């Protein structure tokens, strides 16, 4: 990919030649290597070096068109500008997107956090060793069918015809290990773990192996669970998955489109138990993949979403912020229709709980480790969910794996039914969150 | 007579920087033969057992109408290439946006180096790879004019607005109406060191509705999509009137539906998208990718009974205009019609090149990928349960209390064969009759067990367009079946 100054130069030249006065470009470039192994041998190694940009063009009538392209040389950008210009005549005439008023605001966070990539041979050796350790953890673990170790250098930029120009670069390395058991007379069981950090050297490999092994082993002896209403504890990952699936609650664009469980009047309302507080925080120190600006060039920041159960803010693009008469929050994704999405959740206790709970002493608790098939089982516009899950039934600290079951409910009711937010947070790819206790959820087993 | 080790015309490695190739920039044609042949030879000379190049160009556009406004028209232009290198059973895949000879050579070199191989020394010979005459499905099947024949931006906007206006007339308690369309035009070229040299153009289009209705706290959301390959006229011929009536009717019925009571029930699954049950519970487990990972219970069951004797199932790439239809797969192999299960007996697996090499099951023209950033893998195309001998009335009459799953949502299958899928529109069956609407149902089960519980197949085979996400990205597929009865399945609900 050309550097941002070169790109800005020939984009400007192309725009002038085409009579385009107002445009902006958001782009990214990825250099990525990933490996998979099978039974002590490398299975597949993938490497990729790719770039893409999206251009927005305003015509003389001030309507907007966009085009995205992976062809980022001067010919490719020229064609993209022409196509975007053609599309601009079919752009919206009301609430036309504009440059973010913060596209030139100072970025307060570090825009560069990179690390050298490890040699591919080291990635393969590391993953083979991890596979070996996992296979040795228990005789029933017969394979690690899903595994991967990848490292990625990602650079992003935004520039516009009014002089905004910013870029950032990040490196990160991630590993996942998903092992499977086979035992005579029993169904195969599986579980996994994931870790991410800046570089291979920094990644918590022993922790990942240990978690994958412990979880997998914990599912060896399983039981059916009786259908009924249960007190449920969500793991951080499970709760964040669910929250992410219903993120239209906070999404200003979804609200304007009537594709949300919230309305503009929902702000200030008690939508959850006062025990719960939620922020979206792209710049959280634990967020390895932090983005310092969004697709419109707006700096990202920490935004309280739920404070002690009260819906306190929405997340915005420049366009939604203007319509809500507020400031953009750094959550825009550039496009023909600018969309809005969260970055990295930080969930923590709100008001102090009157009663604290512990898995070591509670009885007949369903502990949900991971919810599955969210794309199918979540009705985000209805607020309902019905999802298969991996988990355990817990009695006084003793965990027994559940053979196969679903959890169902209404997400807004679930938020109100939170009875405890534990204090110890865990880091997951979607955010930082403690375990969340919820009363009275429907579990279908047998 | 003079003998020499190599003909004097063989290319030497040191000559590579001086080569002047002038491949057509905007079209994958015969001009790509020379550079790709050279690069493949270079890979083989370096010691690779097999090398494959996949070149791709995409011209994509989507259009969104919300209520009475076009809110998004979004074109995307993309070019890229992937090179796959095999050494023994290990393989490496490198992708790049740079389709110049230098760019492709750099990708090849990276792939070779990852596998511990190096380009030959400056005086090394580069063997010529004799590629077949370009097998050009785009020309054979007259596809060159497809892109120009598709709807213009103006026309797609007008059709979607008309469609949305029609939906407004048909539906009540409307909170939001969306009509969504996309056109995905893709040109691909495959060249491999076994001589494969093939080009295709694909045109995939889809259009549909998303309707959200609300009345107080009652909400229903219903979607319907139709899709096609190979029809430039597809959007113009969309019968949105029928789809609008269907979507409005479903949303109206589901608006006041009760939540399903969880438990084990006999169910009837409707035809068309009901076929997701076979796709998730069996189809994925017949991909050689799953055999390689040891994540299918059917790996050693070829020739054995794995399903109820009433069940026969196919996977093929040939049905006219169906969403998963391809003339060739992404490894250049012509599509086939593959019998998966016949009267309950497992007959064949779905195999790509790598799957064939690693498992021994023959290739079936099923090597597919979302785009150039993915290596091809064994993937389904048009997959369906064949019609049986029963009527729909027979199916309903066999159930005293059960659930009719009329419209399915998506689903998934895990590494242990546990599958799940959501039901968007369901009804209670009582004494063989459909009674009240139900919502919130999720079906879960174990693939090995469920295939023996599909006991009755009706005769009304119908296909539906779908999107399948797996190891090689999201690909267009068809699912299908006639109405079927499942004797017992766990239904998750409230």
PDB file of N, CA, C and O in Angstrom, chain B residues 202-250:
ATOM      1  N   UNK B 202     -19.068 -15.274 -12.630  1.00  0.00           N
ATOM      2  CA  UNK B 202     -20.249 -15.638 -11.840  1.00  0.00           C
ATOM      3  C   UNK B 202     -21.055 -14.389 -11.538  1.00  0.00           C
ATOM      4  O   UNK B 202     -20.479 -13.323 -11.291  1.00  0.00           O
ATOM      5  N   UNK B 203     -22.321 -14.550 -11.550  1.00  0.00           N
ATOM      6  CA  UNK B 203     -23.194 -13.423 -11.215  1.00  0.00           C
ATOM      7  C   UNK B 203     -24.187 -13.918 -10.179  1.00  0.00           C
ATOM      8  O   UNK B 203     -25.023 -14.766 -10.472  1.00  0.00           O
ATOM      9  N   UNK B 204     -24.066 -13.403  -8.977  1.00  0.00           N
ATOM     10  CA  UNK B 204     -24.958 -13.817  -7.899  1.00  0.00           C
ATOM     11  C   UNK B 204     -25.744 -12.595  -7.445  1.00  0.00           C
ATOM     12  O   UNK B 204     -25.162 -11.532  -7.197  1.00  0.00           O
ATOM     13  N   UNK B 205     -27.046 -12.756  -7.376  1.00  0.00           N
ATOM     14  CA  UNK B 205     -27.878 -11.641  -6.936  1.00  0.00           C
ATOM     15  C   UNK B 205     -28.880 -12.130  -5.890  1.00  0.00           C
ATOM     16  O   UNK B 205     -29.308 -13.285  -5.924  1.00  0.00           O
ATOM     17  N   UNK B 206     -29.243 -11.232  -5.027  1.00  0.00           N
ATOM     18  CA  UNK B 206     -30.234 -11.575  -4.014  1.00  0.00           C
ATOM     19  C   UNK B 206     -31.028 -10.331  -3.667  1.00  0.00           C
ATOM     20  O   UNK B 206     -30.491  -9.212  -3.648  1.00  0.00           O
ATOM     21  N   UNK B 207     -32.301 -10.525  -3.401  1.00  0.00           N
ATOM     22  CA  UNK B 207     -33.156  -9.406  -3.019  1.00  0.00           C
ATOM     23  C   UNK B 207     -34.177  -9.916  -2.015  1.00  0.00           C
ATOM     24  O   UNK B 207     -34.541 -11.097  -2.044  1.00  0.00           O
ATOM     25  N   UNK B 208     -34.590  -9.040  -1.131  1.00  0.00           N
ATOM     26  CA  UNK B 208     -35.570  -9.499  -0.149  1.00  0.00           C
ATOM     27  C   UNK B 208     -36.036  -8.390   0.757  1.00  0.00           C
ATOM     28  O   UNK B 208     -35.692  -7.219   0.586  1.00  0.00           O
ATOM     29  N   UNK B 209     -36.855  -8.808   1.697  1.00  0.00           N
ATOM     30  CA  UNK B 209     -37.486  -7.879   2.647  1.00  0.00           C
ATOM     31  C   UNK B 209     -37.036  -8.185   4.080  1.00  0.00           C
ATOM     32  O   UNK B 209     -36.824  -9.346   4.438  1.00  0.00           O
ATOM     33  N   UNK B 210     -36.972  -7.145   4.906  1.00  0.00           N
ATOM     34  CA  UNK B 210     -36.945  -7.298   6.362  1.00  0.00           C
ATOM     35  C   UNK B 210     -38.075  -6.439   6.892  1.00  0.00           C
ATOM     36  O   UNK B 210     -38.095  -5.229   6.652  1.00  0.00           O
ATOM     37  N   UNK B 211     -38.995  -7.054   7.584  1.00  0.00           N
ATOM     38  CA  UNK B 211     -40.155  -6.314   8.094  1.00  0.00           C
ATOM     39  C   UNK B 211     -40.197  -6.433   9.608  1.00  0.00           C
ATOM     40  O   UNK B 211     -40.111  -7.536  10.157  1.00  0.00           O
ATOM     41  N   UNK B 212     -40.312  -5.289  10.267  1.00  0.00           N
ATOM     42  CA  UNK B 212     -40.453  -5.267  11.729  1.00  0.00           C
ATOM     43  C   UNK B 212     -41.809  -4.667  12.058  1.00  0.00           C
ATOM     44  O   UNK B 212     -42.128  -3.548  11.637  1.00  0.00           O
ATOM     45  N   UNK B 213     -42.612  -5.422  12.784  1.00  0.00           N
ATOM     46  CA  UNK B 213     -43.928  -4.945  13.206  1.00  0.00           C
ATOM     47  C   UNK B 213     -43.948  -4.852  14.733  1.00  0.00           C
ATOM     48  O   UNK B 213     -43.300  -5.643  15.422  1.00  0.00           O
ATOM     49  N   UNK B 214     -44.695  -3.885  15.238  1.00  0.00           N
ATOM     50  CA  UNK B 214     -44.791  -3.726  16.696  1.00  0.00           C
ATOM     51  C   UNK B 214     -46.182  -3.245  17.062  1.00  0.00           C
ATOM     52  O   UNK B 214     -46.773  -2.406  16.365  1.00  0.00           O
ATOM     53  N   UNK B 215     -46.691  -3.805  18.139  1.00  0.00           N
ATOM     54  CA  UNK B 215     -47.972  -3.356  18.679  1.00  0.00           C
ATOM     55  C   UNK B 215     -47.825  -3.442  20.193  1.00  0.00           C
ATOM     56  O   UNK B 215     -47.881  -4.523  20.770  1.00  0.00           O
ATOM     57  N   UNK B 216     -47.622  -2.283  20.809  1.00  0.00           N
ATOM     58  CA  UNK B 216     -47.330  -2.294  22.240  1.00  0.00           C
ATOM     59  C   UNK B 216     -46.016  -3.029  22.475  1.00  0.00           C
ATOM     60  O   UNK B 216     -45.013  -2.728  21.832  1.00  0.00           O
ATOM     61  N   UNK B 217     -46.064  -4.001  23.366  1.00  0.00           N
ATOM     62  CA  UNK B 217     -44.830  -4.750  23.639  1.00  0.00           C
ATOM     63  C   UNK B 217     -44.667  -5.957  22.722  1.00  0.00           C
ATOM     64  O   UNK B 217     -43.660  -6.652  22.786  1.00  0.00           O
ATOM     65  N   UNK B 218     -45.659  -6.214  21.884  1.00  0.00           N
ATOM     66  CA  UNK B 218     -45.544  -7.337  20.946  1.00  0.00           C
ATOM     67  C   UNK B 218     -44.729  -6.906  19.733  1.00  0.00           C
ATOM     68  O   UNK B 218     -44.972  -5.842  19.162  1.00  0.00           O
ATOM     69  N   UNK B 219     -43.792  -7.740  19.372  1.00  0.00           N
ATOM     70  CA  UNK B 219     -42.959  -7.445  18.208  1.00  0.00           C
ATOM     71  C   UNK B 219     -42.793  -8.692  17.358  1.00  0.00           C
ATOM     72  O   UNK B 219     -42.739  -9.806  17.885  1.00  0.00           O
ATOM     73  N   UNK B 220     -42.685  -8.482  16.072  1.00  0.00           N
ATOM     74  CA  UNK B 220     -42.311  -9.602  15.191  1.00  0.00           C
ATOM     75  C   UNK B 220     -41.406  -9.065  14.101  1.00  0.00           C
ATOM     76  O   UNK B 220     -41.568  -7.936  13.636  1.00  0.00           O
ATOM     77  N   UNK B 221     -40.445  -9.849  13.735  1.00  0.00           N
ATOM     78  CA  UNK B 221     -39.568  -9.463  12.631  1.00  0.00           C
ATOM     79  C   UNK B 221     -39.448 -10.657  11.687  1.00  0.00           C
ATOM     80  O   UNK B 221     -39.135 -11.764  12.127  1.00  0.00           O
ATOM     81  N   UNK B 222     -39.728 -10.420  10.439  1.00  0.00           N
ATOM     82  CA  UNK B 222     -39.715 -11.494   9.446  1.00  0.00           C
ATOM     83  C   UNK B 222     -38.882 -11.040   8.257  1.00  0.00           C
ATOM     84  O   UNK B 222     -38.974  -9.886   7.822  1.00  0.00           O
ATOM     85  N   UNK B 223     -38.078 -11.946   7.758  1.00  0.00           N
ATOM     86  CA  UNK B 223     -37.258 -11.672   6.571  1.00  0.00           C
ATOM     87  C   UNK B 223     -37.564 -12.696   5.501  1.00  0.00           C
ATOM     88  O   UNK B 223     -37.929 -13.831   5.802  1.00  0.00           O
ATOM     89  N   UNK B 224     -37.389 -12.289   4.294  1.00  0.00           N
ATOM     90  CA  UNK B 224     -37.444 -13.250   3.192  1.00  0.00           C
ATOM     91  C   UNK B 224     -36.494 -12.780   2.104  1.00  0.00           C
ATOM     92  O   UNK B 224     -36.449 -11.596   1.773  1.00  0.00           O
ATOM     93  N   UNK B 225     -35.731 -13.714   1.586  1.00  0.00           N
ATOM     94  CA  UNK B 225     -34.778 -13.408   0.516  1.00  0.00           C
ATOM     95  C   UNK B 225     -34.943 -14.404  -0.600  1.00  0.00           C
ATOM     96  O   UNK B 225     -35.198 -15.575  -0.352  1.00  0.00           O
ATOM     97  N   UNK B 226     -34.769 -13.942  -1.788  1.00  0.00           N
ATOM     98  CA  UNK B 226     -34.640 -14.869  -2.908  1.00  0.00           C
ATOM     99  C   UNK B 226     -33.309 -14.580  -3.579  1.00  0.00           C
ATOM    100  O   UNK B 226     -32.774 -13.470  -3.467  1.00  0.00           O
ATOM    101  N   UNK B 227     -32.767 -15.562  -4.256  1.00  0.00           N
ATOM    102  CA  UNK B 227     -31.467 -15.363  -4.864  1.00  0.00           C
ATOM    103  C   UNK B 227     -31.324 -16.156  -6.145  1.00  0.00           C
ATOM    104  O   UNK B 227     -32.097 -17.081  -6.405  1.00  0.00           O
ATOM    105  N   UNK B 228     -30.366 -15.759  -6.926  1.00  0.00           N
ATOM    106  CA  UNK B 228     -30.175 -16.415  -8.209  1.00  0.00           C
ATOM    107  C   UNK B 228     -28.736 -16.258  -8.677  1.00  0.00           C
ATOM    108  O   UNK B 228     -28.044 -15.316  -8.298  1.00  0.00           O
ATOM    109  N   UNK B 229     -28.317 -17.190  -9.510  1.00  0.00           N
ATOM    110  CA  UNK B 229     -27.093 -16.989 -10.272  1.00  0.00           C
ATOM    111  C   UNK B 229     -27.498 -16.950 -11.745  1.00  0.00           C
ATOM    112  O   UNK B 229     -28.553 -17.458 -12.110  1.00  0.00           O
ATOM    113  N   UNK B 230     -26.693 -16.331 -12.521  1.00  0.00           N
ATOM    114  CA  UNK B 230     -26.792 -16.441 -13.979  1.00  0.00           C
ATOM    115  C   UNK B 230     -27.924 -15.653 -14.642  1.00  0.00           C
ATOM    116  O   UNK B 230     -28.130 -15.806 -15.832  1.00  0.00           O
ATOM    117  N   UNK B 231     -28.665 -14.858 -13.912  1.00  0.00           N
ATOM    118  CA  UNK B 231     -29.770 -14.136 -14.534  1.00  0.00           C
ATOM    119  C   UNK B 231     -29.528 -12.641 -14.424  1.00  0.00           C
ATOM    120  O   UNK B 231     -29.779 -12.045 -13.367  1.00  0.00           O
ATOM    121  N   UNK B 232     -29.105 -12.017 -15.494  1.00  0.00           N
ATOM    122  CA  UNK B 232     -28.893 -10.577 -15.443  1.00  0.00           C
ATOM    123  C   UNK B 232     -30.197  -9.847 -15.109  1.00  0.00           C
ATOM    124  O   UNK B 232     -30.216  -8.807 -14.453  1.00  0.00           O
ATOM    125  N   UNK B 233     -31.302 -10.420 -15.544  1.00  0.00           N
ATOM    126  CA  UNK B 233     -32.625  -9.804 -15.384  1.00  0.00           C
ATOM    127  C   UNK B 233     -33.261 -10.034 -14.024  1.00  0.00           C
ATOM    128  O   UNK B 233     -34.399  -9.646 -13.808  1.00  0.00           O
ATOM    129  N   UNK B 234     -32.514 -10.646 -13.130  1.00  0.00           N
ATOM    130  CA  UNK B 234     -33.095 -11.156 -11.883  1.00  0.00           C
ATOM    131  C   UNK B 234     -33.930 -10.109 -11.127  1.00  0.00           C
ATOM    132  O   UNK B 234     -35.065 -10.360 -10.745  1.00  0.00           O
ATOM    133  N   UNK B 235     -33.351  -8.931 -10.918  1.00  0.00           N
ATOM    134  CA  UNK B 235     -34.062  -7.937 -10.109  1.00  0.00           C
ATOM    135  C   UNK B 235     -35.336  -7.480 -10.816  1.00  0.00           C
ATOM    136  O   UNK B 235     -36.375  -7.296 -10.174  1.00  0.00           O
ATOM    137  N   UNK B 236     -35.248  -7.312 -12.115  1.00  0.00           N
ATOM    138  CA  UNK B 236     -36.427  -6.847 -12.872  1.00  0.00           C
ATOM    139  C   UNK B 236     -37.568  -7.848 -12.768  1.00  0.00           C
ATOM    140  O   UNK B 236     -38.729  -7.481 -12.827  1.00  0.00           O
ATOM    141  N   UNK B 237     -37.214  -9.115 -12.656  1.00  0.00           N
ATOM    142  CA  UNK B 237     -38.276 -10.127 -12.643  1.00  0.00           C
ATOM    143  C   UNK B 237     -38.679 -10.543 -11.225  1.00  0.00           C
ATOM    144  O   UNK B 237     -39.430 -11.494 -11.048  1.00  0.00           O
ATOM    145  N   UNK B 238     -38.181  -9.806 -10.226  1.00  0.00           N
ATOM    146  CA  UNK B 238     -38.539 -10.134  -8.837  1.00  0.00           C
ATOM    147  C   UNK B 238     -40.038  -9.946  -8.624  1.00  0.00           C
ATOM    148  O   UNK B 238     -40.564  -8.852  -8.850  1.00  0.00           O
ATOM    149  N   UNK B 239     -40.690 -10.987  -8.182  1.00  0.00           N
ATOM    150  CA  UNK B 239     -42.134 -10.911  -7.906  1.00  0.00           C
ATOM    151  C   UNK B 239     -42.310 -10.422  -6.470  1.00  0.00           C
ATOM    152  O   UNK B 239     -42.586 -11.188  -5.561  1.00  0.00           O
ATOM    153  N   UNK B 240     -42.124  -9.113  -6.287  1.00  0.00           N
ATOM    154  CA  UNK B 240     -42.174  -8.596  -4.911  1.00  0.00           C
ATOM    155  C   UNK B 240     -43.579  -8.587  -4.349  1.00  0.00           C
ATOM    156  O   UNK B 240     -43.778  -8.551  -3.148  1.00  0.00           O
ATOM    157  N   UNK B 241     -44.554  -8.609  -5.247  1.00  0.00           N
ATOM    158  CA  UNK B 241     -45.939  -8.618  -4.745  1.00  0.00           C
ATOM    159  C   UNK B 241     -46.194  -9.882  -3.914  1.00  0.00           C
ATOM    160  O   UNK B 241     -46.736  -9.810  -2.802  1.00  0.00           O
ATOM    161  N   UNK B 242     -45.784 -11.014  -4.450  1.00  0.00           N
ATOM    162  CA  UNK B 242     -45.997 -12.279  -3.724  1.00  0.00           C
ATOM    163  C   UNK B 242     -45.192 -12.312  -2.436  1.00  0.00           C
ATOM    164  O   UNK B 242     -45.693 -12.698  -1.374  1.00  0.00           O
ATOM    165  N   UNK B 243     -43.938 -11.883  -2.519  1.00  0.00           N
ATOM    166  CA  UNK B 243     -43.092 -11.907  -1.324  1.00  0.00           C
ATOM    167  C   UNK B 243     -43.617 -10.954  -0.256  1.00  0.00           C
ATOM    168  O   UNK B 243     -43.568 -11.254   0.941  1.00  0.00           O
ATOM    169  N   UNK B 244     -44.110  -9.797  -0.685  1.00  0.00           N
ATOM    170  CA  UNK B 244     -44.647  -8.826   0.280  1.00  0.00           C
ATOM    171  C   UNK B 244     -45.847  -9.421   1.015  1.00  0.00           C
ATOM    172  O   UNK B 244     -45.961  -9.289   2.243  1.00  0.00           O
ATOM    173  N   UNK B 245     -46.698 -10.093   0.292  1.00  0.00           N
ATOM    174  CA  UNK B 245     -47.877 -10.700   0.935  1.00  0.00           C
ATOM    175  C   UNK B 245     -47.444 -11.773   1.936  1.00  0.00           C
ATOM    176  O   UNK B 245     -47.980 -11.855   3.038  1.00  0.00           O
ATOM    177  N   UNK B 246     -46.456 -12.556   1.530  1.00  0.00           N
ATOM    178  CA  UNK B 246     -46.005 -13.637   2.403  1.00  0.00           C
ATOM    179  C   UNK B 246     -45.375 -13.084   3.684  1.00  0.00           C
ATOM    180  O   UNK B 246     -45.664 -13.544   4.795  1.00  0.00           O
ATOM    181  N   UNK B 247     -44.523 -12.092   3.513  1.00  0.00           N
ATOM    182  CA  UNK B 247     -43.835 -11.512   4.671  1.00  0.00           C
ATOM    183  C   UNK B 247     -44.838 -10.825   5.596  1.00  0.00           C
ATOM    184  O   UNK B 247     -44.790 -10.970   6.824  1.00  0.00           O
ATOM    185  N   UNK B 248     -45.766 -10.071   5.002  1.00  0.00           N
ATOM    186  CA  UNK B 248     -46.763  -9.364   5.814  1.00  0.00           C
ATOM    187  C   UNK B 248     -47.634 -10.360   6.576  1.00  0.00           C
ATOM    188  O   UNK B 248     -47.941 -10.163   7.759  1.00  0.00           O
ATOM    189  N   UNK B 249     -48.004 -11.431   5.912  1.00  0.00           N
ATOM    190  CA  UNK B 249     -48.849 -12.443   6.542  1.00  0.00           C
ATOM    191  C   UNK B 249     -48.112 -13.095   7.726  1.00  0.00           C
ATOM    192  O   UNK B 249     -48.659 -13.225   8.819  1.00  0.00           O
ATOM    193  N   UNK B 250     -46.851 -13.460   7.492  1.00  0.00           N
ATOM    194  CA  UNK B 250     -46.078 -14.102   8.566  1.00  0.00           C
ATOM    195  C   UNK B 250     -45.882 -13.151   9.744  1.00  0.00           C
ATOM    196  O   UNK B 250     -46.048 -13.543  10.903  1.00  0.00           O
TER     197      UNK B 250
END
